[in-house]
Coordinates of C-alpha atoms in Angstrom, one line a residue:
X11 CA 244.9 79.1 12.6
X12 CA 242.0 81.5 11.9
X13 CA 242.0 84.8 10.1
X14 CA 242.7 87.9 12.2
X15 CA 239.8 90.2 12.6
X16 CA 239.9 93.4 10.6
X17 CA 240.3 96.3 13.0
X18 CA 238.7 99.5 11.6
X19 CA 239.5 102.2 14.2
X20 CA 238.4 105.1 12.2
X21 CA 234.7 104.9 12.8
X22 CA 231.9 106.7 11.1
X23 CA 230.6 109.8 13.1
X24 CA 227.3 108.2 13.8
X25 CA 229.0 105.3 15.5
X26 CA 230.8 107.5 17.9
X27 CA 228.0 107.5 20.4
X28 CA 228.6 103.8 21.1
X29 CA 232.0 102.6 20.1
X30 CA 231.6 99.3 21.9
X31 CA 228.3 98.4 20.2
X32 CA 228.9 94.8 19.1
X33 CA 225.8 94.8 17.0
X34 CA 227.0 97.5 14.6
X35 CA 227.5 95.8 11.3
X36 CA 230.1 98.4 10.2
X37 CA 232.3 97.7 13.2
X38 CA 234.3 94.6 12.0
X39 CA 236.1 94.4 15.3
X40 CA 232.9 93.7 17.1
X41 CA 231.6 91.1 14.7
X42 CA 234.8 89.1 14.8
X43 CA 234.6 88.5 11.0
X44 CA 237.2 89.4 8.4
X45 CA 236.4 91.1 5.1
X46 CA 235.6 88.9 2.2
X47 CA 238.7 88.1 0.2
X48 CA 239.0 89.3 -3.4
X49 CA 239.9 87.3 -6.4
X50 CA 243.6 87.5 -5.6
X51 CA 242.9 85.8 -2.2
X52 CA 243.7 89.0 -0.3
X53 CA 241.3 91.0 1.7
X54 CA 239.8 94.0 0.0
X55 CA 241.0 97.2 1.5
X56 CA 238.2 99.5 2.6
X57 CA 239.1 103.3 2.7
X58 CA 238.8 105.0 6.0
X59 CA 235.8 107.2 6.3
X60 CA 237.6 109.6 8.7
X61 CA 240.6 110.4 6.7
X62 CA 239.3 113.9 6.0
X63 CA 239.0 114.8 9.6
X64 CA 241.5 115.5 12.4
X65 CA 242.9 112.5 14.4
X66 CA 240.5 113.2 17.2
X67 CA 237.5 114.2 15.1
X68 CA 235.3 111.3 16.4
X69 CA 235.5 112.7 20.0
X70 CA 235.9 109.2 21.4
X71 CA 238.7 107.2 20.2
X72 CA 242.3 108.4 20.5
X73 CA 244.1 105.8 18.4
X74 CA 246.2 108.0 16.1
X75 CA 248.9 110.2 17.4
X76 CA 250.3 111.1 14.0
X77 CA 247.2 111.1 11.8
X78 CA 248.4 108.1 9.8
X79 CA 245.4 105.8 9.6
X80 CA 246.8 103.4 7.2
X81 CA 249.0 101.6 9.7
X82 CA 246.0 101.3 12.0
X83 CA 244.0 99.4 9.3
X84 CA 246.2 96.4 8.8
X85 CA 244.5 93.2 7.9
X86 CA 246.3 90.0 8.6
X87 CA 245.2 86.5 7.7
X88 CA 246.4 83.2 9.1
X89 CA 245.8 79.8 7.6
X90 CA 242.9 78.1 9.3
X91 CA 243.5 74.7 10.9
X92 CA 242.2 71.9 8.7
X93 CA 241.2 69.8 11.8
X94 CA 240.2 70.9 15.3
X95 CA 242.9 70.4 17.9
X96 CA 242.3 67.9 20.6
X97 CA 241.8 69.5 24.0
X98 CA 244.0 68.0 26.7
X99 CA 242.3 68.5 30.1
X100 CA 244.2 70.0 32.9
X101 CA 245.9 67.6 35.3
X102 CA 246.5 68.5 39.0
X103 CA 249.5 67.2 40.8
X104 CA 249.2 64.7 43.6
X105 CA 249.6 67.3 46.4
X106 CA 246.9 69.7 45.0
X107 CA 244.6 66.7 44.2
X108 CA 244.9 65.5 47.8
X109 CA 244.2 69.0 49.1
X110 CA 241.1 69.3 47.0
X111 CA 239.9 65.9 48.1
X112 CA 240.5 66.9 51.7
X113 CA 238.6 70.1 51.2
X114 CA 235.7 68.1 49.7
X115 CA 235.7 65.8 52.7
X116 CA 235.9 68.8 55.1
X117 CA 232.9 70.5 53.5
X118 CA 230.9 67.2 53.7
X119 CA 231.7 66.6 57.3
X120 CA 230.9 70.2 58.3
X121 CA 227.6 70.8 56.5
X122 CA 225.6 69.6 59.6
X123 CA 227.6 71.9 61.9
X124 CA 228.3 75.0 59.9
X125 CA 226.0 77.2 57.9
X126 CA 226.0 77.4 54.1
X127 CA 227.4 80.9 54.1
X128 CA 230.5 79.8 56.0
X129 CA 231.1 77.0 53.5
X130 CA 230.1 78.9 50.4
X131 CA 233.6 80.0 49.4
X132 CA 235.1 76.5 49.9
X133 CA 232.2 75.1 47.7
X134 CA 232.9 77.6 45.0
X135 CA 236.6 76.7 45.0
X136 CA 235.7 73.0 44.6
X137 CA 233.3 73.8 41.8
X138 CA 235.8 76.1 39.9
X139 CA 238.6 73.5 40.4
X140 CA 236.4 70.8 38.9
X141 CA 235.3 73.0 36.0
X142 CA 238.9 74.1 35.3
X143 CA 240.1 70.6 35.4
X144 CA 237.9 69.6 32.6
X145 CA 239.2 72.3 30.3
X146 CA 242.4 72.7 28.4
X147 CA 245.6 72.3 30.3
X148 CA 247.8 73.7 27.5
X149 CA 246.3 77.1 27.8
X150 CA 246.8 79.8 30.4
X151 CA 244.1 82.5 30.8
X152 CA 245.6 85.8 31.8
X153 CA 243.4 88.9 32.5
X154 CA 244.5 92.5 31.9
X155 CA 243.0 94.6 34.7
X156 CA 243.4 98.2 35.5
X157 CA 241.8 101.5 36.4
X158 CA 240.4 104.1 34.0
X159 CA 243.1 105.6 31.9
X160 CA 245.8 103.1 32.9
X161 CA 246.4 102.1 29.3
X162 CA 245.6 98.4 29.7
X163 CA 243.7 98.2 26.4
X164 CA 246.7 99.9 24.7
X165 CA 248.9 97.3 26.2
X166 CA 246.5 94.6 25.1
X167 CA 246.9 95.8 21.5
X168 CA 250.6 96.0 21.9
X169 CA 250.9 92.4 23.0
X170 CA 248.6 91.2 20.3
X171 CA 250.5 93.2 17.7
X172 CA 247.3 94.6 16.1
X173 CA 244.6 97.0 17.4
X174 CA 242.0 94.8 19.0
X175 CA 240.6 96.5 22.1
X176 CA 239.2 100.0 22.0
X177 CA 241.3 102.8 23.3
X178 CA 239.7 106.1 23.8
X179 CA 239.3 109.4 25.5
X180 CA 235.8 109.0 26.8
X181 CA 235.6 106.6 29.8
X182 CA 234.9 103.8 30.2
X183 CA 236.2 102.6 26.8
X184 CA 236.1 98.8 27.3
X185 CA 232.5 97.8 28.1
X186 CA 232.9 94.0 27.9
X187 CA 235.7 91.6 28.2
X188 CA 237.6 90.8 25.0
X189 CA 239.6 87.6 24.6
X190 CA 242.6 87.0 22.3
X191 CA 243.9 83.5 22.0
X192 CA 247.4 82.7 20.6
X193 CA 246.5 79.1 19.7
X194 CA 243.5 76.9 19.0
X195 CA 241.7 74.7 21.6
X196 CA 240.8 77.5 24.1
X197 CA 237.1 77.8 23.2
X198 CA 236.0 76.1 26.4
X199 CA 238.0 78.4 28.5
X200 CA 236.7 81.5 26.8
X201 CA 233.1 80.2 27.0
X202 CA 233.6 79.7 30.7
X203 CA 234.4 83.4 31.0
X204 CA 231.1 84.2 29.3
X205 CA 232.8 86.0 26.4
X206 CA 230.7 85.6 23.2
X207 CA 232.2 84.7 19.9
X208 CA 231.9 88.3 18.5
X209 CA 234.4 89.4 21.2
X210 CA 237.0 86.8 20.5
X211 CA 240.1 87.7 18.6
X212 CA 243.4 86.3 17.2
X213 CA 246.6 88.2 17.4
X214 CA 249.0 89.4 14.7
X215 CA 251.8 86.8 14.6
X216 CA 254.7 88.8 13.2
X217 CA 257.2 86.0 13.5
X218 CA 257.1 82.3 14.2
X219 CA 259.2 82.9 17.3
X220 CA 256.6 85.2 18.8
X221 CA 253.9 82.7 18.0
X222 CA 255.9 79.9 19.8
X223 CA 256.7 82.1 22.7
X224 CA 253.1 82.9 23.6
X225 CA 251.5 79.8 22.3
X226 CA 248.8 78.7 24.8
X227 CA 248.1 82.3 26.0
X228 CA 244.6 83.5 26.3
X229 CA 244.7 87.2 27.0
X230 CA 241.5 88.9 28.3
X231 CA 241.0 92.7 28.3
X232 CA 238.7 93.6 31.2
X233 CA 236.6 96.7 31.8
X234 CA 237.9 99.3 34.2
X235 CA 237.7 98.0 37.8
X236 CA 236.9 101.6 39.0
X237 CA 234.3 102.2 36.3
X238 CA 231.2 104.3 37.1
X239 CA 229.1 101.6 35.6
X240 CA 228.2 98.9 38.2
X241 CA 227.9 96.2 35.6
X242 CA 231.5 96.8 34.5
X243 CA 232.8 96.3 38.0
X244 CA 230.7 93.2 38.4
X245 CA 232.2 91.8 35.2
X246 CA 235.7 92.4 36.5
X247 CA 235.0 90.7 39.8
X248 CA 233.4 87.7 38.0
X249 CA 236.2 87.2 35.5
X250 CA 238.9 87.7 38.0
X251 CA 237.5 84.7 39.9
X252 CA 237.8 82.5 36.8
X253 CA 241.1 83.4 35.1
X254 CA 244.5 81.6 35.8
X255 CA 246.5 84.8 36.2
X256 CA 246.2 88.6 36.3
X257 CA 248.2 91.4 34.9
X258 CA 247.5 94.6 36.9
X259 CA 248.2 97.7 34.8
X260 CA 248.8 100.8 36.8
X261 CA 249.9 104.3 35.8
X262 CA 252.0 106.9 37.6
X263 CA 248.9 108.7 38.8
X264 CA 246.8 105.9 40.3
X265 CA 249.4 103.2 41.2
X266 CA 248.7 104.0 44.9
X267 CA 245.0 104.2 44.6
X268 CA 243.4 102.9 47.8
X269 CA 240.6 101.1 46.0
X270 CA 243.0 99.1 43.9
X271 CA 245.1 98.0 47.0
X272 CA 242.3 97.4 49.5
X273 CA 239.7 95.8 47.2
X274 CA 241.9 93.8 44.9
X275 CA 245.6 93.5 45.6
X276 CA 245.5 93.0 49.4
X277 CA 242.8 90.3 49.3
X278 CA 244.7 88.6 46.4
X279 CA 248.0 88.5 48.3
X280 CA 247.9 84.7 48.3
X281 CA 247.8 84.7 44.5
X282 CA 251.2 86.5 44.2
X283 CA 252.7 83.7 42.0
X284 CA 250.0 84.2 39.4
X285 CA 250.0 88.0 39.3
X286 CA 252.0 90.6 37.3
X287 CA 252.0 94.3 38.2
X288 CA 252.9 96.6 35.3
X289 CA 253.7 100.2 35.7
X290 CA 252.5 101.7 32.3
X291 CA 253.1 105.1 30.8
X292 CA 256.7 105.5 32.0
X293 CA 257.3 107.7 29.0
X294 CA 255.5 110.4 30.9
X295 CA 258.0 110.3 33.7
X296 CA 261.2 112.3 33.3
X297 CA 264.7 111.1 34.3
X298 CA 264.9 108.7 37.2
X299 CA 261.3 109.3 38.2
X300 CA 260.2 106.0 36.7
X301 CA 262.6 104.0 39.0
X302 CA 261.4 106.0 42.0
X303 CA 257.7 105.3 41.2
X304 CA 258.6 101.6 40.6
X305 CA 260.3 101.4 44.0
X306 CA 257.4 103.0 45.7
X307 CA 255.0 100.6 44.0
X308 CA 257.1 97.7 45.3
X309 CA 256.9 99.1 48.8
X310 CA 253.1 99.3 48.6
X311 CA 252.9 95.8 47.3
X312 CA 255.0 94.6 50.2
X313 CA 252.7 96.4 52.6
X314 CA 249.8 94.6 51.0
X315 CA 251.5 91.3 51.9
X316 CA 252.3 90.4 48.3
X317 CA 255.5 88.4 47.8
X318 CA 257.6 89.9 45.0
X319 CA 259.3 87.5 42.5
X320 CA 262.8 88.9 42.7
X321 CA 266.1 87.1 42.8
X322 CA 264.6 83.9 41.6
X323 CA 262.0 83.7 44.3
X324 CA 258.4 82.9 43.5
X325 CA 256.1 85.9 43.6
X326 CA 254.6 88.7 41.7
X327 CA 256.5 90.1 38.7
X328 CA 256.8 93.9 38.7
X329 CA 257.7 95.6 35.5
X330 CA 257.8 99.1 34.0
X331 CA 256.9 99.8 30.4
X332 CA 255.2 102.1 27.9
X333 CA 252.5 100.6 25.8
X334 CA 252.5 103.7 23.6
X335 CA 256.3 103.7 22.7
X336 CA 256.8 100.0 23.1
X337 CA 259.5 100.4 25.8
X338 CA 259.5 97.4 28.1
X339 CA 256.7 95.6 26.2
X340 CA 259.3 93.0 25.0
X341 CA 260.3 92.3 28.6
X342 CA 256.6 91.6 29.5
X343 CA 256.2 89.4 26.4
X344 CA 259.2 87.4 27.4
X345 CA 258.1 87.1 31.0
X346 CA 254.6 86.0 29.8
X347 CA 256.2 83.5 27.4
X348 CA 258.1 81.9 30.3
X349 CA 255.0 82.0 32.5
X350 CA 252.7 80.4 29.9
X351 CA 255.4 77.9 28.9
X352 CA 255.5 76.5 32.4
X353 CA 251.8 75.6 32.2
X354 CA 251.6 75.7 36.0
X355 CA 249.5 78.8 36.4
X356 CA 246.1 77.1 36.6
X357 CA 247.2 74.7 39.3
X358 CA 248.9 77.6 41.2
X359 CA 245.8 79.6 41.0
X360 CA 243.6 76.8 42.3
X361 CA 246.1 76.1 45.1
X362 CA 246.0 79.8 46.1
X363 CA 242.2 79.7 46.1
X364 CA 242.4 76.7 48.4
X365 CA 244.8 78.7 50.7
X366 CA 242.4 81.6 50.8
X367 CA 239.4 79.4 51.6
X368 CA 241.3 77.6 54.3
X369 CA 242.4 80.9 55.8
X370 CA 238.8 82.0 56.0
X371 CA 237.8 78.7 57.6
X372 CA 240.5 78.9 60.2
X373 CA 238.3 80.4 63.0
X374 CA 235.8 77.6 62.7
X375 CA 238.4 74.8 62.8
X376 CA 241.5 75.9 64.7
X377 CA 242.0 75.8 68.4
X378 CA 245.0 76.9 70.4
X379 CA 244.5 74.4 73.2
X380 CA 243.8 70.7 73.6
X381 CA 240.1 70.1 73.5
X382 CA 238.2 67.1 74.7
X383 CA 237.1 65.1 77.7
X384 CA 239.8 64.2 80.1
X385 CA 239.6 61.2 82.4
X386 CA 239.3 63.5 85.3
X387 CA 236.3 65.2 83.8
X388 CA 234.6 61.8 83.1
X389 CA 235.2 60.7 86.7
X390 CA 233.9 64.0 88.1
X391 CA 230.8 63.6 86.0
X392 CA 230.2 60.1 87.2
X393 CA 230.7 61.2 90.8
X394 CA 228.2 64.0 90.4
X395 CA 225.6 61.5 89.0
X396 CA 226.4 59.1 91.8
X397 CA 225.8 61.9 94.3
X398 CA 222.5 62.8 92.5
X399 CA 221.3 59.2 92.6
X400 CA 222.4 58.9 96.2
X401 CA 225.0 56.1 95.8
X402 CA 226.7 57.0 99.0
X403 CA 223.5 57.0 101.0
X404 CA 222.4 53.8 99.4
X405 CA 225.7 52.2 100.4
X406 CA 225.3 53.4 104.0
X407 CA 221.7 52.1 104.0
X408 CA 222.9 48.7 102.8
X409 CA 225.5 48.7 105.5
X410 CA 222.9 49.5 108.2
X411 CA 220.6 46.9 106.8
X412 CA 223.4 44.3 107.2
X413 CA 224.1 45.4 110.7
X414 CA 220.4 45.2 111.6
X415 CA 220.2 41.7 110.3
X416 CA 223.2 40.8 112.4
X417 CA 221.7 42.4 115.5
X418 CA 218.4 40.6 115.0
X419 CA 220.1 37.3 114.6
X420 CA 222.8 37.7 117.3
X421 CA 221.1 40.0 119.8
X422 CA 219.3 39.1 123.1
X423 CA 215.6 38.4 122.9
X424 CA 214.9 41.1 125.5
X425 CA 216.8 43.8 123.6
X426 CA 215.0 42.9 120.4
X427 CA 211.7 43.1 122.2
X428 CA 212.5 46.5 123.6
X429 CA 213.6 47.9 120.2
X430 CA 210.4 46.5 118.7
X431 CA 208.2 48.3 121.2
X432 CA 210.2 51.4 120.8
X433 CA 209.7 51.4 117.0
X434 CA 206.0 50.8 117.4
X435 CA 205.7 53.7 119.8
X436 CA 207.2 56.3 117.4
X437 CA 204.6 58.6 115.8
X438 CA 203.9 58.4 112.0
X439 CA 205.5 61.2 109.9
X440 CA 204.0 60.5 106.5
X441 CA 203.6 64.1 105.3
X442 CA 207.1 65.0 106.4
X443 CA 208.5 62.0 104.6
X444 CA 206.6 62.8 101.4
X445 CA 207.8 66.4 101.6
X446 CA 211.3 65.3 102.2
X447 CA 211.2 62.9 99.2
X448 CA 210.0 65.7 97.0
X449 CA 212.8 68.0 98.2
X450 CA 215.3 65.2 97.6
X451 CA 214.0 64.7 94.0
X452 CA 214.3 68.4 93.2
X453 CA 217.8 68.5 94.6
X454 CA 218.8 65.4 92.7
X455 CA 217.4 66.9 89.4
X456 CA 219.4 70.1 90.0
X457 CA 222.5 68.0 90.6
X458 CA 222.0 66.1 87.4
X459 CA 221.5 69.3 85.4
X460 CA 224.6 70.9 87.0
X461 CA 226.6 67.8 86.2
X462 CA 225.6 67.9 82.6
X463 CA 226.3 71.6 82.2
X464 CA 229.7 71.2 83.8
X465 CA 230.8 68.3 81.6
X466 CA 229.5 70.1 78.5
X467 CA 231.5 73.2 79.3
X468 CA 234.6 71.3 80.0
X469 CA 234.3 69.3 76.8
X470 CA 233.6 72.4 74.7
X471 CA 236.3 74.6 76.2
X472 CA 238.8 75.6 73.5
X473 CA 236.7 74.5 70.6
X474 CA 235.6 76.9 67.9
X475 CA 232.2 78.4 68.5
X476 CA 230.2 76.1 66.1
X477 CA 231.7 72.9 67.4
X478 CA 231.4 74.1 71.1
X479 CA 227.7 74.7 70.4
X480 CA 227.3 71.3 68.9
X481 CA 228.9 69.6 71.9
X482 CA 226.7 71.5 74.3
X483 CA 223.6 70.7 72.3
X484 CA 224.5 67.0 72.3
X485 CA 224.9 67.1 76.1
X486 CA 221.5 68.8 76.5
X487 CA 219.8 66.3 74.3
X488 CA 221.3 63.4 76.2
X489 CA 220.3 64.9 79.5
X490 CA 216.6 64.7 78.7
X491 CA 215.1 62.0 80.8
X492 CA 218.3 61.3 82.6
X493 CA 217.0 62.1 86.2
X494 CA 214.1 59.7 85.6
X495 CA 216.4 57.0 84.4
X496 CA 218.6 57.5 87.4
X497 CA 215.7 57.1 89.7
X498 CA 214.8 53.8 88.1
X499 CA 218.4 52.7 88.6
X500 CA 218.3 53.7 92.2
X501 CA 215.3 51.4 92.7
X502 CA 216.8 48.4 90.8
X503 CA 220.4 48.6 91.9
X504 CA 220.2 50.4 95.2
X505 CA 220.2 47.2 97.3
X506 CA 221.3 43.7 96.2
X507 CA 218.5 41.2 95.6
X508 CA 217.8 38.7 98.3
X509 CA 219.0 38.5 101.8
X510 CA 222.4 39.9 102.7
X511 CA 225.1 37.2 102.8
X512 CA 226.0 35.8 106.2
X513 CA 229.5 35.1 107.4
X514 CA 230.5 31.6 108.6
X515 CA 230.6 32.5 112.2
X516 CA 227.0 33.7 112.2
X517 CA 225.3 30.3 113.1
X518 CA 227.8 29.8 116.0
X519 CA 226.9 33.2 117.4
X520 CA 223.2 32.5 117.0
X521 CA 223.7 29.1 118.8
X522 CA 225.7 30.8 121.6
X523 CA 223.0 33.5 122.1
X524 CA 220.3 30.8 122.3
X525 CA 222.5 29.0 124.9
X526 CA 222.7 32.2 127.0
X527 CA 219.0 32.6 126.8
X528 CA 218.5 28.9 127.7
X529 CA 220.8 29.4 130.8
X530 CA 218.7 32.3 131.9
X531 CA 215.5 30.2 131.6
X532 CA 217.1 27.2 133.4
X533 CA 218.4 29.4 136.3
X534 CA 215.1 31.2 136.6
X535 CA 213.1 27.9 136.7
X536 CA 215.5 26.4 139.2
X537 CA 215.0 29.4 141.5
X538 CA 211.2 29.2 141.1
X539 CA 211.3 25.5 142.0
X540 CA 213.2 26.3 145.2
X541 CA 210.7 29.0 146.0
X542 CA 207.7 26.7 145.7
X543 CA 209.6 23.9 147.5
X544 CA 209.8 21.6 144.6
X545 CA 213.6 21.6 144.6
X546 CA 216.1 21.6 147.4
X547 CA 217.3 25.1 148.3
X548 CA 220.6 26.0 146.6
X549 CA 220.9 29.6 145.4
X550 CA 224.4 29.4 144.1
X551 CA 223.9 27.3 141.0
X552 CA 220.7 28.9 139.6
X553 CA 221.9 32.4 140.3
X554 CA 225.2 31.6 138.6
X555 CA 223.4 30.2 135.6
X556 CA 221.2 33.3 135.3
X557 CA 224.1 35.7 135.7
X558 CA 226.0 33.8 133.0
X559 CA 223.0 34.0 130.7
X560 CA 222.2 37.7 131.5
X561 CA 225.8 38.8 131.1
X562 CA 226.8 36.5 128.3
X563 CA 223.9 37.5 126.0
X564 CA 224.9 41.2 125.7
X565 CA 228.5 40.2 125.6
X566 CA 227.9 37.9 122.6
X567 CA 225.8 40.6 120.9
X568 CA 228.5 43.2 121.4
X569 CA 231.1 40.8 120.0
X570 CA 229.0 40.0 117.0
X571 CA 228.4 43.7 116.3
X572 CA 232.2 44.3 116.3
X573 CA 232.7 41.3 114.0
X574 CA 229.9 42.4 111.7
X575 CA 231.3 45.8 111.0
X576 CA 233.8 44.6 108.4
X577 CA 231.3 42.5 106.4
X578 CA 228.7 45.2 106.7
X579 CA 231.1 47.8 105.4
X580 CA 232.1 45.6 102.5
X581 CA 228.4 45.0 101.8
X582 CA 227.6 48.7 101.8
X583 CA 230.6 49.5 99.5
X584 CA 229.6 46.9 97.1
X585 CA 226.0 48.3 96.9
X586 CA 227.5 51.8 96.4
X587 CA 229.8 50.6 93.7
X588 CA 227.0 48.9 91.8
X589 CA 224.9 52.0 92.0
X590 CA 227.8 54.2 90.9
X591 CA 228.5 52.0 88.0
X592 CA 224.9 51.9 86.9
X593 CA 224.7 55.7 87.2
X594 CA 227.9 56.2 85.3
X595 CA 226.8 53.8 82.6
X596 CA 223.5 55.7 82.2
X597 CA 225.3 59.0 82.0
X598 CA 227.9 57.7 79.6
X599 CA 225.3 56.3 77.2
X600 CA 223.1 59.4 77.3
X601 CA 225.6 62.2 77.6
X602 CA 229.3 61.3 77.4
X603 CA 228.9 59.1 74.2
X604 CA 227.1 61.8 72.2
X605 CA 229.6 64.4 73.4
X606 CA 232.5 62.1 72.5
X607 CA 230.9 61.6 69.0
X608 CA 230.9 65.3 68.5
X609 CA 234.5 65.6 69.6
X610 CA 235.4 62.7 67.3
X611 CA 233.8 64.5 64.4
X612 CA 235.7 67.6 65.3
X613 CA 239.0 65.6 65.3
X614 CA 238.1 64.3 61.8
X615 CA 237.5 67.7 60.4
X616 CA 240.7 69.0 62.1
X617 CA 242.6 66.2 60.3
X618 CA 241.0 67.1 57.0
X619 CA 241.7 70.8 57.6
X620 CA 245.3 70.0 58.2
X621 CA 245.4 68.2 54.9
X622 CA 243.8 71.2 53.2
X623 CA 246.4 73.6 54.6
X624 CA 249.2 71.2 53.9
X625 CA 250.2 71.0 57.6
X626 CA 250.0 68.2 60.2
X627 CA 246.8 68.9 62.2
X628 CA 246.9 68.6 66.0
X629 CA 243.7 67.1 67.0
X630 CA 242.5 68.0 70.4

């Protein structure tokens, strides 16, 4: 144990202009050094230089209420530890460790989708958790925070048992955080707070019981959170983000101050288990006024969303005391002893920080509806691409091509000749065809773009804004070059390679049609021979042969056309199916797969977010 710093609270008049000046060599409280011991081993007593004046003659420091300065100048020594104590790092429990690991994974998966500002608080929580984990787990850092005139410095001195922190009339009195450690091994924690050695103190240990009860406590007196000096408020905010617990000291006049509740208490509602709210200066309240003010304080805390630790439930401890008279200070010391003895405040603080970070990230991860691409949406997208590439028209063209081949093979020669002449006689429409092709290409491109927009909107519906934007961007990137790729597919897969397959009855039909044509020729030659007198006159047989050929040819062609409808339809459907599958595969590779990858990433971050919050995440 180290020697307690000499506290000389009766300062020289020329020191009154800057009572907090740590560089003043005549201010032993600032230097953190004790007086040199005399030959007897005790510290030499230095007479007060303000004994001749009134108790308030310095105009700054109101430490003496009865003019007795002797009691204020006590010097206490404690035996210094012969060897430095080994620092045992803080160990987080499995649940908190899993939550921190999930938060780290969540931040890593989200960096490409969320801006640094959104992830800044989560990153700070991870950094602070890692830093706190490497420091002492046997110490609990508790900050005393309060408004101007609340008496927190007076309470700080009362808990330490010796005047350590300045208490005065002029405000602000406390200009920099002062730390008081009840045991060794807390140097790393105090250095993390940025408190220099000259502002580190040791308390007066009146009894061994008191020492054991608060062993492991590091108490920090903060500047006023409502100080007119901006740097004081900045120090308060910085240290509050690093300590394990906070004791809020309020007084009967400012306990309902809007700044305290709106800037500090309400945002720290999640930290209820590591907070104390102390109503100081109850000696100024007559009769039952203290209980009434305490009840009103509880009401305000409840409105702030702070859980109160009453009836054995976890939450904020609310106490009433008077640091001046000592009333209730023992209750606070006992509550602090239990709190520090549990050694669970650092982990609870980090867990609350994770809760706050997760709550602020909720809008960018949570969704109230199932998100993703349904099978219906995928099929609709494929159908739109098939329409854009003309799969139905290609199937119909294949069906007509099959029928034309059947008509050419099974039709009469005279009908084929007539159709050939008719096709040759039609005028050329090259410009109209070109214009029509251009219009079809423009329409097809519009259909592709519309299909991509539709599937992107359906996939992103219900997602938080950053992830919905990522899904839409993935769809747009994939759609670049998609119309051209579909055009190539239409050329390659529009019609099957080679000749259309022929059914088994096709050769028979061709042979029958050739027989009908042969009968027509035989009957005609027979009649011609009778006319020229080469053959004996007999009109019945040649006419009958010609009639059979003339009637039989169209009849066979009509029958073949009926029989060809089924195979032609199947042939056209097969061509349409191949083109649809090709278009769907192209759309899936270019659009659906990137969109699905974004949705999969969102499901992963949702699962990690569920682990961070400690709940089962419903992935959409």
